[in-house]
Amino acid sequence: LAGLSKIRGCKVYGITDPARIHQRTPTFGIRLDGENPHDTAKRLGEAGICVWSGNYYALNLTERLGIEESGGMVRVGFAHYNTHAEIDRFLQTL
């Protein structure tokens, strides 16, 4: 979350308050200003970083957020086996 907050034009959906980090999962829905989520996901994929784009079957959510028509969001999932180096590479590529 700290790294994403430093990227200009990066919108993170969900809890972003560090004091509430215990209330969220390590899965992030994000969008970059001016970039279609599909294009962001494709660019990251070309760099060997696996993410998804769209609505992930959460159509009602993306509609309520007003982002369904413009491609939804990019879904990034970190897990216990991801290294700090992988996260840094993701942030640098993003």
Coordinates of C-alpha atoms in Angstrom, one line a residue:
L1 CA 0.0 0.0 0.0
A2 CA 2.8 2.4 0.8
G3 CA 4.4 1.8 -2.6
L4 CA 1.1 2.2 -4.5
S5 CA 0.4 5.5 -2.7
K6 CA 3.6 6.9 -4.2
I7 CA 2.5 6.2 -7.8
R8 CA 1.0 9.3 -9.3
G9 CA -2.5 8.6 -10.7
C10 CA -2.8 5.2 -9.1
K11 CA -6.3 4.6 -7.5
V12 CA -6.5 1.8 -4.9
Y13 CA -9.9 0.4 -4.2
G14 CA -10.7 -0.7 -0.6
I15 CA -9.0 0.0 2.7
T16 CA -5.9 2.1 2.4
D17 CA -5.5 3.3 5.9
P18 CA -2.3 1.7 7.4
A19 CA -4.0 1.6 10.8
R20 CA -6.7 -0.7 9.3
I21 CA -4.3 -3.0 7.4
H22 CA -5.5 -6.0 9.4
Q23 CA -9.0 -5.6 7.9
R24 CA -8.0 -6.2 4.3
T25 CA -6.6 -9.0 2.2
P26 CA -3.4 -8.8 0.2
T27 CA -5.4 -8.5 -3.0
F28 CA -5.6 -5.0 -4.6
G29 CA -8.0 -3.5 -7.1
I30 CA -6.2 -0.6 -8.8
R31 CA -6.5 1.7 -11.8
L32 CA -4.1 4.1 -13.3
D33 CA -5.4 7.5 -14.5
G34 CA -5.6 7.6 -18.3
E35 CA -5.0 3.9 -18.8
N36 CA -7.5 1.1 -19.5
P37 CA -7.1 -1.6 -16.9
H38 CA -6.8 -4.2 -19.7
D39 CA -3.8 -2.3 -21.1
T40 CA -2.2 -2.0 -17.7
A41 CA -2.6 -5.8 -17.2
K42 CA -1.2 -6.5 -20.6
R43 CA 1.8 -4.3 -20.0
L44 CA 2.5 -6.0 -16.6
G45 CA 2.0 -9.4 -18.1
E46 CA 4.6 -8.6 -20.8
A47 CA 7.0 -7.9 -18.0
G48 CA 6.2 -11.3 -16.4
I49 CA 3.9 -10.0 -13.7
C50 CA 0.6 -11.9 -13.5
V51 CA -2.4 -9.8 -12.8
W52 CA -6.0 -9.7 -14.0
S53 CA -8.3 -7.0 -15.4
G54 CA -12.1 -6.6 -15.6
N55 CA -14.7 -7.1 -12.9
Y56 CA -13.8 -10.6 -11.6
Y57 CA -17.5 -11.5 -11.5
A58 CA -18.1 -8.5 -9.2
L59 CA -20.3 -6.8 -11.8
N60 CA -22.5 -5.0 -9.2
L61 CA -19.4 -3.6 -7.5
T62 CA -17.8 -2.2 -10.6
E63 CA -21.1 -0.8 -11.8
R64 CA -21.6 0.9 -8.4
L65 CA -18.1 2.3 -8.5
G66 CA -18.8 3.6 -12.0
I67 CA -15.9 1.8 -13.6
E68 CA -17.5 -1.1 -15.4
E69 CA -18.0 0.8 -18.7
S70 CA -14.3 1.8 -18.7
G71 CA -12.8 -1.7 -18.1
G72 CA -13.2 -2.4 -14.4
M73 CA -9.9 -2.5 -12.5
V74 CA -6.6 -4.4 -12.3
R75 CA -6.5 -7.1 -9.7
V76 CA -3.2 -7.7 -8.0
G77 CA -2.8 -10.6 -5.5
F78 CA 0.1 -10.9 -3.2
A79 CA 0.6 -14.0 -1.1
H80 CA 3.0 -15.4 1.5
Y81 CA 5.3 -16.7 -1.2
N82 CA 5.9 -13.3 -2.9
T83 CA 9.2 -11.8 -2.1
H84 CA 9.9 -8.1 -1.4
A85 CA 11.9 -8.1 -4.6
E86 CA 8.9 -9.2 -6.6
I87 CA 6.7 -6.5 -5.0
D88 CA 9.4 -3.9 -5.7
R89 CA 9.6 -5.0 -9.4
F90 CA 5.8 -4.8 -9.7
L91 CA 5.8 -1.3 -8.3
Q92 CA 8.7 -0.2 -10.5
T93 CA 7.0 -1.7 -13.6
L94 CA 3.6 -0.2 -12.7

